[in-house]
XYZ file of C-alpha atoms in Angstrom:
363
model
C 33.296 30.530 -3.086
C 36.601 30.456 -4.958
C 35.077 31.511 -8.277
C 32.902 34.290 -6.896
C 34.896 35.587 -3.931
C 38.396 34.106 -4.361
C 38.094 32.279 -1.042
C 39.716 28.836 -1.028
C 37.616 26.548 1.169
C 38.527 22.981 2.157
C 35.805 20.320 2.326
C 36.273 18.263 5.484
C 35.085 14.683 5.801
C 36.584 11.654 7.538
C 39.031 11.019 4.704
C 40.321 14.589 4.823
C 40.655 14.464 8.621
C 42.739 11.290 8.440
C 45.021 12.851 5.817
C 45.419 16.042 7.886
C 46.522 14.104 10.977
C 50.088 14.070 9.616
C 50.195 17.881 9.787
C 48.390 18.551 13.071
C 46.782 16.725 15.967
C 43.570 18.605 15.255
C 42.691 18.386 11.538
C 40.557 21.534 11.773
C 43.707 23.528 12.537
C 45.109 22.770 9.083
C 42.787 25.117 7.128
C 41.516 28.663 7.542
C 38.269 28.195 5.584
C 36.350 24.959 6.121
C 33.143 23.504 4.683
C 31.793 20.645 6.755
C 28.603 18.600 6.811
C 26.557 18.915 9.979
C 25.790 15.190 9.767
C 29.519 14.461 9.820
C 29.931 16.295 13.135
C 26.718 14.799 14.481
C 27.808 11.214 13.812
C 31.439 11.538 14.940
C 31.906 12.721 18.518
C 35.673 12.813 18.064
C 35.505 15.154 15.057
C 32.862 17.260 16.786
C 35.108 17.741 19.825
C 38.044 18.619 17.557
C 35.883 21.208 15.772
C 35.008 22.694 19.165
C 38.694 22.980 20.076
C 39.515 24.925 16.911
C 39.597 28.705 17.223
C 36.900 29.858 14.770
C 36.101 33.476 13.953
C 32.833 32.889 12.116
C 30.282 30.046 12.002
C 27.902 29.931 9.013
C 25.033 27.415 8.986
C 23.152 26.973 5.714
C 19.557 25.694 5.599
C 19.282 26.568 9.294
C 15.524 25.928 9.339
C 16.335 22.194 9.594
C 17.605 22.715 13.149
C 14.755 21.287 15.230
C 14.380 22.339 18.847
C 11.994 21.954 21.733
C 12.583 22.998 25.312
C 12.546 19.400 26.501
C 14.265 17.691 23.572
C 16.507 19.670 21.186
C 17.754 17.719 18.164
C 21.350 16.513 18.026
C 22.006 18.821 15.049
C 20.834 21.783 17.113
C 23.053 20.790 20.028
C 26.102 20.594 17.733
C 25.456 24.075 16.331
C 24.692 25.460 19.791
C 28.002 24.219 21.179
C 29.935 25.715 18.260
C 27.997 28.995 18.479
C 28.852 29.386 22.163
C 32.582 29.351 21.342
C 32.484 31.379 18.109
C 32.370 35.230 18.123
C 30.385 35.487 14.885
C 27.380 33.324 13.951
C 25.389 33.545 10.721
C 22.312 31.362 10.088
C 21.013 31.212 6.513
C 17.445 30.184 5.709
C 14.745 31.127 3.236
C 11.968 29.759 5.475
C 12.738 30.657 9.118
C 9.404 29.417 10.487
C 9.105 26.231 8.406
C 9.371 23.949 11.453
C 7.214 26.130 13.640
C 7.436 29.222 15.770
C 9.279 27.444 18.583
C 12.120 26.391 16.267
C 12.307 29.961 14.948
C 12.840 31.157 18.525
C 15.505 28.483 19.004
C 17.539 29.875 16.102
C 17.290 33.391 17.518
C 18.509 31.902 20.788
C 21.631 30.642 18.997
C 22.399 34.173 17.837
C 21.742 35.989 21.114
C 21.035 33.702 24.107
C 20.938 36.655 26.521
C 18.297 38.467 24.472
C 16.196 35.366 23.636
C 16.395 33.349 26.828
C 12.816 32.148 27.330
C 10.227 31.068 24.765
C 7.154 32.202 26.715
C 8.696 35.633 27.255
C 9.412 35.843 23.529
C 5.801 34.958 22.647
C 4.464 37.562 25.073
C 6.788 40.182 23.623
C 5.598 39.402 20.096
C 2.011 40.102 21.163
C 3.101 43.687 21.752
C 4.342 44.108 18.180
C 0.978 45.241 16.770
C 1.017 48.834 18.073
C 4.674 49.174 17.062
C 3.890 47.964 13.544
C 1.013 50.460 13.368
C 3.293 53.343 14.398
C 5.944 52.328 11.837
C 3.289 52.067 9.121
C 2.230 55.644 9.863
C 5.844 56.803 9.670
C 6.388 55.004 6.358
C 3.264 56.488 4.810
C 3.990 59.992 6.111
C 0.830 60.143 8.221
C 0.537 62.233 11.387
C 1.196 60.264 14.562
C -1.614 60.283 17.115
C -1.004 60.299 20.865
C -1.244 56.501 21.151
C 1.436 56.059 18.500
C 3.692 58.619 20.182
C 3.266 56.935 23.557
C 4.187 53.591 21.990
C 7.385 55.059 20.551
C 8.323 56.773 23.823
C 7.992 53.437 25.625
C 10.465 51.852 23.222
C 13.065 54.602 22.838
C 14.583 57.042 25.354
C 12.610 60.298 25.434
C 15.774 62.354 24.883
C 16.314 60.522 21.578
C 12.798 60.564 20.230
C 11.489 64.002 21.205
C 13.800 66.009 18.865
C 12.871 63.664 16.002
C 9.130 64.006 16.593
C 9.433 67.797 16.673
C 11.117 67.841 13.263
C 8.625 65.350 11.774
C 5.650 67.429 12.954
C 7.140 70.896 12.328
C 5.475 72.908 9.617
C 8.556 75.024 8.802
C 10.924 72.109 8.019
C 11.398 71.020 4.412
C 10.011 67.618 3.422
C 13.426 66.168 2.561
C 14.729 66.740 6.083
C 11.516 65.337 7.574
C 11.864 62.199 5.443
C 15.496 61.771 6.576
C 14.510 62.034 10.242
C 11.545 59.732 9.690
C 13.860 57.070 8.203
C 16.295 57.515 11.105
C 13.486 56.975 13.611
C 12.332 53.824 11.804
C 15.926 52.512 11.732
C 16.250 53.123 15.474
C 13.029 51.212 16.115
C 14.201 48.292 13.994
C 17.587 48.263 15.697
C 16.302 48.331 19.264
C 13.046 46.429 19.043
C 12.178 42.783 18.421
C 14.532 40.865 16.131
C 15.851 43.944 14.326
C 19.490 43.378 15.255
C 19.643 39.649 14.452
C 17.199 38.996 11.592
C 17.809 40.355 8.098
C 15.606 39.651 5.103
C 16.866 39.656 1.542
C 14.406 39.524 -1.332
C 15.024 39.188 -5.040
C 13.444 42.620 -5.528
C 15.868 44.231 -3.068
C 19.069 42.815 -4.566
C 20.274 44.044 -7.938
C 21.983 42.006 -10.630
C 19.505 39.158 -11.113
C 18.448 38.425 -14.704
C 14.774 38.905 -15.421
C 12.675 35.749 -15.423
C 10.314 34.912 -18.264
C 7.537 32.339 -17.912
C 6.858 30.241 -21.018
C 4.059 27.684 -20.698
C 3.599 24.697 -23.003
C 0.221 22.949 -22.446
C 0.411 19.248 -23.287
C -2.288 16.557 -23.603
C -2.793 14.098 -20.741
C -2.052 10.546 -21.986
C -4.830 7.970 -21.768
C -2.593 5.801 -19.563
C -2.505 8.564 -16.988
C -6.205 9.297 -17.313
C -7.072 5.676 -16.561
C -4.683 5.468 -13.607
C -5.945 8.739 -12.132
C -9.576 7.686 -12.514
C -8.943 4.397 -10.703
C -6.889 6.174 -8.016
C -9.720 8.635 -7.352
C -12.130 5.730 -6.738
C -9.683 3.965 -4.415
C -8.231 7.057 -2.772
C -10.302 6.899 0.386
C -10.422 9.950 2.605
C -7.918 12.450 1.236
C -8.104 16.189 1.634
C -8.384 18.379 -1.457
C -4.825 19.551 -0.863
C -3.496 15.978 -0.710
C -5.345 15.099 -3.910
C -3.960 18.169 -5.684
C -0.380 17.331 -4.674
C -0.775 13.730 -5.827
C -2.100 14.815 -9.222
C 1.092 16.798 -9.790
C 2.888 13.474 -10.281
C 0.754 11.377 -12.688
C 3.736 9.096 -13.357
C 3.663 8.000 -9.700
C -0.039 7.184 -9.901
C 0.601 5.185 -13.079
C 3.389 3.197 -11.390
C 1.173 2.415 -8.391
C -0.881 0.186 -10.671
C 1.670 -0.876 -13.278
C 4.652 -1.393 -10.986
C 7.903 0.481 -10.385
C 9.412 -0.864 -13.612
C 6.674 0.689 -15.785
C 8.370 2.877 -18.402
C 6.127 5.937 -18.301
C 8.751 7.952 -20.154
C 7.916 6.077 -23.357
C 4.574 7.845 -23.709
C 4.763 10.928 -21.434
C 4.462 14.021 -23.697
C 6.681 16.019 -21.346
C 9.596 13.715 -22.162
C 8.881 14.004 -25.892
C 8.767 17.784 -25.578
C 12.087 17.829 -23.713
C 13.725 15.632 -26.362
C 12.476 17.847 -29.196
C 13.639 20.972 -27.394
C 17.115 19.567 -26.767
C 17.483 18.462 -30.397
C 16.366 21.883 -31.616
C 18.911 23.586 -29.340
C 21.921 21.302 -29.655
C 24.441 24.057 -28.968
C 22.700 25.281 -25.807
C 23.273 24.060 -22.282
C 20.065 23.095 -20.455
C 19.343 22.752 -16.739
C 16.325 20.514 -15.979
C 14.984 20.876 -12.427
C 13.038 17.887 -11.062
C 11.035 17.644 -7.849
C 12.380 14.181 -7.064
C 15.688 12.373 -7.428
C 14.053 9.377 -9.134
C 12.599 11.632 -11.829
C 16.042 13.059 -12.608
C 17.500 9.544 -12.867
C 14.707 8.335 -15.171
C 15.040 11.399 -17.410
C 18.765 10.728 -17.780
C 17.921 7.159 -18.859
C 15.261 8.365 -21.306
C 17.586 10.911 -22.924
C 20.373 8.363 -23.245
C 18.310 5.439 -24.529
C 15.946 7.291 -26.842
C 18.245 9.883 -28.420
C 21.755 9.173 -27.184
C 21.873 12.525 -25.371
C 24.416 12.691 -22.577
C 23.099 14.158 -19.351
C 24.528 14.534 -15.861
C 22.358 13.837 -12.818
C 22.709 15.353 -9.373
C 20.452 14.806 -6.362
C 20.604 14.885 -2.562
C 22.299 11.496 -2.292
C 25.183 12.503 -4.580
C 28.559 13.454 -3.173
C 29.782 16.990 -3.783
C 32.645 15.511 -5.822
C 30.103 14.591 -8.521
C 29.523 18.267 -9.231
C 33.181 19.135 -8.842
C 33.961 16.895 -11.818
C 31.971 19.267 -14.000
C 34.519 22.024 -13.352
C 36.993 20.015 -15.378
C 34.572 19.324 -18.246
C 34.907 21.867 -21.027
C 31.580 22.654 -22.735
C 33.484 23.018 -26.025
C 34.483 19.370 -26.061
C 32.601 17.215 -28.529
C 31.072 14.947 -25.883
C 30.688 17.536 -23.142
C 27.571 17.518 -20.959
C 24.789 19.511 -22.600
C 21.955 18.642 -20.206
C 21.971 18.674 -16.420
C 19.083 16.956 -14.569
C 18.931 18.146 -10.962
C 16.687 17.432 -8.000
C 15.208 20.729 -6.815
C 16.354 20.327 -3.207
C 19.958 19.828 -4.395
C 19.897 22.788 -6.791
C 21.847 25.167 -4.533
C 24.804 22.781 -4.272
C 24.880 22.474 -8.044
C 24.545 26.108 -9.088
C 27.297 27.160 -6.693
C 29.698 24.618 -8.227
C 28.990 24.856 -11.954
C 31.717 26.279 -14.182
C 31.285 29.890 -15.285
C 30.722 28.632 -18.841
C 27.379 27.219 -17.697
């Protein structure tokens, strides 16, 4: 946040709260911009109550799809955010997968943003059933098609007649230039989005809609499957029991795990895995480049760091979900021009966001 937006945030944990006690009775009153773990507030009732007493202007919750909710039993994390949201004028929930934990949890997050608008789950479900004719009318507007009577009636039910009638006349008029008709058509669509459904509280950003991203290039490197893996996978298929095709496919993505099921956790699969050999050759061929290796699991990142260090003496830094944020912060003070600076960074995929937001600009 400091590097990109010049906003100086303070990371609050128990240690920081104890230190801040000398300056104020409520540690959250000692900083204007605060980053705080939801688990920290969940586990400490005292700190949670102090956070509630602070006068916040804006609450931002990242990875909001993890907030589980049911009408009978909301999660403690949800209750913490709900209490803060009730006392904060502005609330922003960030998530790339809003319905990951189900439709009910998606409604619960909308309820955090506007409890008066989204007050009852069954009412929300019934309202969503009425979206189909609205979507059909919007599709016709987007494509420039003529609206039939059913579509017009649907729009009139949603918007005041005094607002929509002048727009419909311009859209259907034969003596109005196409540019003006397109402008009015867009205005009508914007009004529908603003006044219907989740238009005022749910905003979607896609990579295609935001400029400035570098273009991605896919480079594939097919590698042979080692005999050790072939044997382990063949035995696993005979002993697998009743597994769905999807479960089998996911398991086959990690042949090293299948190998260790039979050879033990200490089996050094990285001695013969061609992917490790390929990575080593690539790093040696690009010694002056900085490389980010994204792993699905924390254990894989740790083992790769060991393989790079023991086989070629290559220094690598590892970061995964269990690491403290201070581990990444140390990289800010590591100059890539130094002789023994980190050249390879092995990261667990789920912890990637924390890493990329903290890396020095030189990376």
